[in-house]
Coordinates of C-alpha atoms and ligand atoms in Angstrom, one line a residue:
M5 CA 26.0 -36.8 18.2
A6 CA 28.7 -36.2 15.6
L7 CA 29.5 -32.6 14.8
H8 CA 28.7 -32.9 11.2
S9 CA 25.2 -34.2 11.9
I10 CA 24.5 -31.3 14.2
A11 CA 25.7 -29.1 11.4
L12 CA 23.4 -30.9 9.0
I13 CA 20.4 -30.5 11.3
F14 CA 21.3 -26.8 11.5
I15 CA 21.4 -26.5 7.8
F16 CA 18.2 -28.5 7.5
Q17 CA 16.4 -26.3 10.0
F18 CA 17.7 -23.2 8.2
L19 CA 16.3 -24.5 4.9
Q20 CA 13.0 -25.3 6.6
I21 CA 12.6 -21.8 8.0
P22 CA 10.5 -20.4 5.1
G23 CA 8.3 -23.5 5.2
I24 CA 7.8 -23.4 9.0
D25 CA 7.4 -19.6 9.1
A26 CA 5.2 -19.2 6.1
K27 CA 1.9 -19.2 7.9
V28 CA 0.9 -16.7 5.4
S29 CA 0.6 -18.4 2.0
S30 CA 0.5 -15.3 -0.1
V31 CA 0.2 -11.5 0.0
I32 CA -2.8 -10.1 -1.8
V33 CA -2.9 -6.3 -2.2
F34 CA -5.7 -3.8 -2.8
G35 CA -5.2 0.0 -2.8
D36 CA -3.5 3.0 -4.1
P37 CA 0.1 4.2 -4.9
T38 CA 1.3 3.3 -1.5
V39 CA 1.1 -0.3 -2.6
D40 CA 0.7 -0.3 -6.5
S41 CA 3.5 -2.4 -8.0
G42 CA 2.8 -1.3 -11.6
N43 CA -0.9 -1.8 -12.6
N44 CA -1.1 1.8 -13.8
N45 CA 1.4 1.0 -16.5
F46 CA -1.3 -1.0 -18.3
I47 CA -4.2 1.4 -18.2
P48 CA -4.6 4.7 -20.0
T49 CA -3.9 7.2 -17.2
V50 CA -1.4 10.1 -16.9
L51 CA -0.7 9.0 -13.3
R52 CA 2.3 6.7 -13.9
S53 CA 5.9 6.1 -13.0
D54 CA 7.2 3.6 -15.5
F55 CA 10.2 5.8 -16.4
R56 CA 13.4 6.9 -14.8
P57 CA 14.3 8.1 -12.3
Y58 CA 11.5 6.0 -10.7
G59 CA 12.9 2.7 -9.7
R60 CA 16.5 3.7 -10.0
D61 CA 17.4 1.8 -6.8
F62 CA 15.1 -1.1 -7.7
D63 CA 16.7 -4.4 -8.7
G64 CA 18.4 -3.6 -12.1
G65 CA 17.4 0.0 -11.8
R66 CA 14.1 -0.8 -13.4
S67 CA 11.2 1.6 -13.3
T68 CA 8.4 -0.8 -12.6
G69 CA 5.5 1.6 -12.0
R70 CA 6.1 1.7 -8.2
F71 CA 6.0 5.3 -7.1
S72 CA 9.3 5.2 -5.3
N73 CA 13.0 4.9 -6.1
G74 CA 12.9 1.2 -5.1
R75 CA 10.6 -1.2 -3.3
I76 CA 7.3 -0.4 -1.6
P77 CA 6.0 -1.6 1.8
T78 CA 4.1 -4.6 0.5
D79 CA 7.3 -5.9 -1.1
F80 CA 9.1 -5.8 2.2
I81 CA 6.2 -7.3 4.0
S82 CA 6.0 -10.2 1.5
E83 CA 9.7 -10.8 2.1
A84 CA 9.4 -10.7 5.9
F85 CA 6.8 -13.5 5.7
G86 CA 9.3 -15.7 3.8
L87 CA 7.6 -15.0 0.4
K88 CA 8.9 -13.3 -2.7
P89 CA 10.8 -10.0 -2.3
T90 CA 8.4 -8.2 -4.6
V91 CA 4.6 -8.5 -5.2
P92 CA 3.8 -8.6 -8.9
A93 CA 1.1 -6.4 -10.5
Y94 CA -1.9 -8.3 -11.7
L95 CA -2.1 -6.5 -15.0
D96 CA 1.6 -7.0 -15.9
P97 CA 1.7 -9.5 -18.8
A98 CA 5.3 -10.4 -17.7
F99 CA 3.7 -12.4 -14.9
G100 CA 1.3 -15.3 -14.9
I101 CA -1.0 -17.2 -12.6
K102 CA 2.0 -19.3 -11.4
D103 CA 3.7 -16.1 -10.1
F104 CA 0.4 -14.8 -8.6
A105 CA -0.1 -17.9 -6.6
S106 CA 2.2 -16.6 -3.9
G107 CA 1.4 -12.9 -4.1
V108 CA -0.5 -10.5 -6.3
C109 CA -1.2 -6.8 -6.4
F110 CA -4.5 -5.2 -7.7
A111 CA -3.7 -1.7 -6.4
S112 CA -3.8 1.3 -8.6
A113 CA -2.1 4.7 -8.0
G114 CA -4.6 7.5 -7.7
T115 CA -7.5 5.4 -6.5
G116 CA -9.5 5.5 -3.3
Y117 CA -12.5 4.1 -1.5
D118 CA -14.7 6.6 -3.3
N119 CA -15.6 5.8 -7.0
A120 CA -15.3 9.5 -7.7
T121 CA -11.6 9.5 -6.6
S122 CA -10.5 6.9 -9.2
G123 CA -12.5 8.9 -11.8
V124 CA -10.3 12.0 -11.3
L125 CA -7.3 10.5 -13.1
S126 CA -9.1 7.5 -14.8
V127 CA -7.5 4.9 -12.7
I128 CA -8.8 1.5 -11.4
P129 CA -11.7 2.0 -8.9
L130 CA -11.9 -0.3 -5.9
W131 CA -14.9 -2.2 -7.3
K132 CA -12.8 -3.1 -10.3
E133 CA -9.9 -4.2 -8.1
L134 CA -12.4 -6.6 -6.6
E135 CA -13.6 -7.8 -10.1
Y136 CA -9.9 -8.5 -10.9
Y137 CA -9.6 -10.5 -7.6
K138 CA -12.6 -12.6 -8.6
E139 CA -11.1 -13.3 -12.0
Y140 CA -7.8 -14.1 -10.3
K141 CA -9.6 -16.5 -7.9
S142 CA -11.1 -18.5 -10.7
R143 CA -7.9 -18.6 -12.7
L144 CA -6.1 -19.9 -9.5
E145 CA -8.8 -22.6 -9.1
G146 CA -8.2 -23.6 -12.8
Y147 CA -4.5 -23.7 -12.2
L148 CA -4.3 -25.5 -8.9
G149 CA -7.8 -27.1 -8.4
K150 CA -10.4 -25.7 -6.1
T151 CA -9.2 -27.2 -2.9
K152 CA -5.6 -26.0 -3.2
A153 CA -6.6 -22.6 -4.5
N154 CA -9.0 -22.0 -1.7
K155 CA -6.4 -23.1 0.9
I156 CA -4.0 -20.5 -0.5
L157 CA -6.7 -17.8 -0.5
T158 CA -7.8 -18.6 3.1
E159 CA -4.2 -18.5 4.4
A160 CA -3.2 -15.4 2.4
L161 CA -2.6 -12.0 4.0
Y162 CA -4.8 -9.4 2.5
I163 CA -3.5 -5.9 2.6
I164 CA -5.8 -2.9 2.0
S165 CA -4.2 0.5 1.8
M166 CA -5.9 3.7 0.5
G167 CA -7.8 6.8 1.5
T168 CA -5.2 9.6 1.2
N169 CA -6.4 10.3 -2.4
D170 CA -10.0 10.5 -1.3
F171 CA -9.1 13.6 0.7
L172 CA -6.2 15.2 -1.2
E173 CA -7.2 14.4 -4.8
N174 CA -10.9 14.6 -4.3
Y175 CA -12.6 16.0 -1.2
Y176 CA -10.3 19.0 -0.6
V177 CA -9.7 20.0 -4.2
L178 CA -13.0 19.3 -6.1
P179 CA -16.3 20.9 -5.2
Y180 CA -18.6 17.8 -5.4
R181 CA -18.0 15.7 -2.3
S182 CA -17.2 18.7 -0.1
F183 CA -20.6 20.2 -1.1
E184 CA -22.3 16.9 -0.3
F185 CA -20.5 15.9 2.9
S186 CA -19.0 17.5 5.9
P187 CA -15.4 16.1 6.6
K188 CA -16.9 13.9 9.3
D189 CA -19.7 12.5 7.1
Y190 CA -17.2 11.9 4.3
Q191 CA -15.1 9.8 6.7
K192 CA -18.2 7.8 7.5
F193 CA -19.0 7.4 3.9
L194 CA -15.5 6.0 3.2
A195 CA -15.5 3.8 6.3
G196 CA -18.8 2.4 5.0
I197 CA -17.2 1.4 1.7
A198 CA -14.2 -0.1 3.6
R199 CA -16.8 -2.1 5.6
S200 CA -18.6 -3.5 2.5
F201 CA -15.3 -4.2 0.8
I202 CA -13.9 -6.3 3.7
T203 CA -17.2 -8.1 4.1
E204 CA -17.1 -9.0 0.4
I205 CA -13.5 -10.4 0.4
Y206 CA -14.4 -12.3 3.6
H207 CA -17.2 -14.0 1.8
L208 CA -14.8 -14.8 -1.0
G209 CA -12.5 -16.5 1.4
A210 CA -10.3 -13.9 3.1
R211 CA -9.5 -14.5 6.7
K212 CA -6.2 -12.6 7.5
V213 CA -6.7 -9.0 6.7
S214 CA -4.8 -5.9 7.4
L215 CA -6.5 -2.5 6.9
T216 CA -4.0 0.3 6.6
G217 CA -4.7 3.7 8.3
L218 CA -3.9 7.1 6.8
P219 CA -0.4 8.7 7.0
P220 CA 0.0 12.3 8.3
M221 CA -1.1 13.4 4.9
G222 CA -0.8 17.1 5.7
C223 CA 3.0 16.7 5.8
L224 CA 3.4 15.3 2.3
P225 CA 5.8 17.7 0.5
L226 CA 3.2 18.7 -2.1
E227 CA 0.8 19.8 0.7
R228 CA 3.5 21.6 2.5
T229 CA 4.4 23.5 -0.7
L230 CA 0.8 24.6 -1.0
H231 CA 1.0 25.8 2.6
G232 CA 4.2 27.8 2.9
G233 CA 6.4 24.8 3.8
I234 CA 4.6 23.7 6.9
C235 CA 2.4 20.7 7.5
I236 CA -1.3 21.2 7.1
A237 CA -2.6 20.5 10.6
R238 CA -6.2 20.2 9.5
Y239 CA -5.4 17.3 7.1
N240 CA -3.4 15.5 9.8
Y241 CA -6.3 15.9 12.2
V242 CA -8.7 14.3 9.6
A243 CA -6.2 11.5 9.1
K244 CA -6.2 10.8 12.8
E245 CA -9.9 11.0 13.1
F246 CA -10.4 8.7 10.1
N247 CA -7.9 6.2 11.6
K248 CA -10.1 6.1 14.8
K249 CA -13.0 5.2 12.6
L250 CA -11.1 2.5 11.0
K251 CA -10.1 1.1 14.4
A252 CA -13.7 1.0 15.5
L253 CA -14.6 -0.7 12.2
V254 CA -11.9 -3.3 12.7
E255 CA -13.3 -4.1 16.2
T256 CA -16.9 -4.4 14.8
L257 CA -16.0 -6.6 11.9
N258 CA -13.9 -8.9 14.1
D259 CA -17.1 -9.5 16.1
E260 CA -19.4 -9.8 13.1
L261 CA -17.4 -12.0 10.7
S262 CA -16.7 -15.3 12.4
G263 CA -13.2 -16.6 11.9
I264 CA -11.8 -13.4 10.4
R265 CA -8.6 -11.9 11.9
L266 CA -8.6 -8.3 10.9
V267 CA -6.0 -5.8 12.1
L268 CA -5.4 -2.1 11.7
S269 CA -1.9 -1.2 10.5
N270 CA -1.6 2.4 11.4
P271 CA 1.5 4.2 9.9
Y272 CA 0.5 7.6 11.3
H273 CA 2.7 7.8 14.3
V274 CA 5.8 6.2 13.1
L275 CA 5.8 8.3 9.9
Y276 CA 5.0 11.5 11.9
N277 CA 7.9 10.8 14.2
I278 CA 10.2 10.4 11.2
I279 CA 8.9 13.6 9.7
Q280 CA 9.4 15.5 12.9
D281 CA 12.9 14.2 13.5
P282 CA 14.3 12.8 10.3
Q283 CA 17.9 12.9 11.5
S284 CA 17.4 10.4 14.2
F285 CA 16.2 7.9 11.6
G286 CA 19.2 8.6 9.4
F287 CA 17.6 11.0 7.0
E288 CA 18.5 14.6 6.2
T289 CA 15.1 16.0 5.4
A290 CA 11.4 15.3 5.3
A291 CA 10.3 18.8 4.2
T292 CA 11.1 18.3 0.5
A293 CA 11.5 15.2 -1.7
C294 CA 14.4 13.8 -3.6
C295 CA 12.9 14.1 -7.1
G296 CA 13.2 17.4 -8.8
T297 CA 13.0 20.4 -6.6
G298 CA 11.2 18.1 -4.2
R299 CA 8.3 20.6 -3.8
F300 CA 5.7 19.6 -6.3
E301 CA 7.1 17.0 -8.8
M302 CA 5.5 13.6 -9.2
S303 CA 4.6 11.3 -12.1
Y304 CA 5.6 13.0 -15.4
L305 CA 7.1 16.0 -13.6
C306 CA 9.5 13.7 -11.9
N307 CA 11.5 12.6 -14.9
E308 CA 15.1 12.1 -16.1
H309 CA 15.4 15.6 -17.5
N310 CA 14.7 17.3 -14.2
P311 CA 18.2 18.5 -13.2
F312 CA 17.4 19.0 -9.5
T313 CA 16.9 15.4 -8.5
C314 CA 19.0 14.4 -5.5
T315 CA 21.8 11.8 -5.8
D316 CA 21.2 9.8 -2.6
A317 CA 17.5 9.0 -2.0
N318 CA 18.4 7.5 1.4
Q319 CA 18.8 11.0 2.7
Y320 CA 15.2 11.8 2.0
V321 CA 12.0 10.6 3.7
F322 CA 10.1 11.3 0.5
W323 CA 11.0 10.3 -3.0
D324 CA 8.6 12.5 -4.9
S325 CA 6.3 15.1 -3.5
F326 CA 3.6 12.5 -2.6
H327 CA 5.4 9.2 -2.0
P328 CA 8.1 7.9 0.4
T329 CA 11.5 6.6 -0.5
E330 CA 12.4 3.0 -0.4
K331 CA 14.2 3.5 2.9
T332 CA 11.0 5.0 4.5
N333 CA 8.9 2.2 3.0
C334 CA 11.3 -0.3 4.6
I335 CA 10.9 1.3 8.0
L336 CA 7.1 1.5 7.7
A337 CA 6.9 -2.2 6.6
D338 CA 9.2 -3.3 9.4
H339 CA 7.0 -1.4 11.9
A340 CA 3.9 -3.1 10.6
V341 CA 5.5 -6.6 10.6
R342 CA 6.6 -6.1 14.3
T343 CA 3.3 -4.7 15.5
S344 CA -0.1 -5.2 13.8
L345 CA 1.0 -8.1 11.5
A346 CA 2.9 -10.0 14.2
V347 CA -0.3 -12.1 14.8
F348 CA 0.1 -13.6 11.4
K349 CA 3.6 -14.7 11.8
Ligands
LIG10 C1 -19.1 2.4 -7.3 O1 -19.4 2.0 -8.7 C2 -19.8 0.6 -8.8 C3 -19.9 0.3 -10.3 O2 -20.7 1.2 -11.0 C4 -21.1 0.4 -8.1 O3 -21.5 -1.0 -8.2 C5 -20.9 0.7 -6.6 O4 -22.1 0.6 -5.9 C6 -20.4 2.2 -6.5 N1 -20.0 2.4 -5.0 C7 -20.6 3.4 -4.3 C8 -20.2 3.5 -2.9 O5 -21.3 4.2 -4.8

C-alpha cells in the first residue's frame, strides 16, 4: 500500500475517533455546585459566582457561574467521552435545544437530596431539576423527533452529584433535621430520595447512570476554619458511611431495574489523598483556598475586591472555602473516567 494511503487511513481513523468512541451520546447532569455550570445565575439566590475572580482561568476568563476558577468535573468528563469541553446550563438563554442535545446541566449550587436543603438559600430543589429534565425531554423530541431523541436519552450518561449541602448547610447547622433524625437515619432518608430519583429517571429513559459519593467534607477549608484548622473527623466519617449506603443502593438498583447500568463514582479516597499530601499531586496546600484569605470566603465574599486572593490557583487544592480548583476537578474527573465510568467508554 502506498505510503500516502496509509497516511490517509490514519487521518481517517483519527477523524473517526470521536464517532467510534462516543458510546455516550450526551452528558446529563443533576446536582449541586460540584457540577452546576451556571443555573444559579438565572434564579434569585445569593449563592452565585457569576463575577470575577470566579472563572478567571476559564476560556476567555469568563465567570460562568461555575464555583471554580475554571472548569468543573462534568466538563472534563464530557470532553473525555469525545463530547463538548463544557456542559451548558439549562437555564442559560445563551444556549438552545441544539446545544443541549449533546449535554445539559440541571444542577444548582446549594441544593441537595433533601427539599429543606434547597430551601436554605432558595435554590433549585431536586424535584424541580427533574421537572426541567421532563421539559427538556419534550423539547428534544420536538426538535429531533421522538425516535432520535429517545435514542440520545437512552445512550446518554447521567451524572448525579450532591449530598454535601444536606449535611453541611442543613443537618449540622439548622435545628430541624437534626431534631428529627439521627445522622444514620438522615443518611437513610437521603438514600431513599436518591433511590426514587434514579428510579424516576430510569422510567424516563436513563440507562447509563453515575451516582457520585460524598467527598471528605470535613476537610473543606470552611469546615477546617470552624474547627481550628484541622479536618472534622466526624463529618468525614459520615461521608464514608453515606458512601457505603450509596454503594449498597447501586447494587440493589442494578438488580431491580432491568437494563440499567448504574455505577458509584466515589471521589472520597482520591480527594482525601490529595488533601493529606498535596505536594505529591503538584499543589502547595489544601488547608486553605486560593480565593481571599482562603479560610471562609465563597460566593459574594470571594470577589475582585478581596486583596488576598492567590495568583496561581494551580498551587491550591481548593478555589474557595468550599469548592475545588480546576486542577483538582481535572484530577477527580480523570479518576472517575478511568475507574467507575470506564464501563461506558
Ligand atoms: C419535595 O417536594 C416536592 C414538591 O413539593 C414533593 O413532591 C416531594 O414529595 C418532596 N420530597 C420529599 C422527600 O419530601
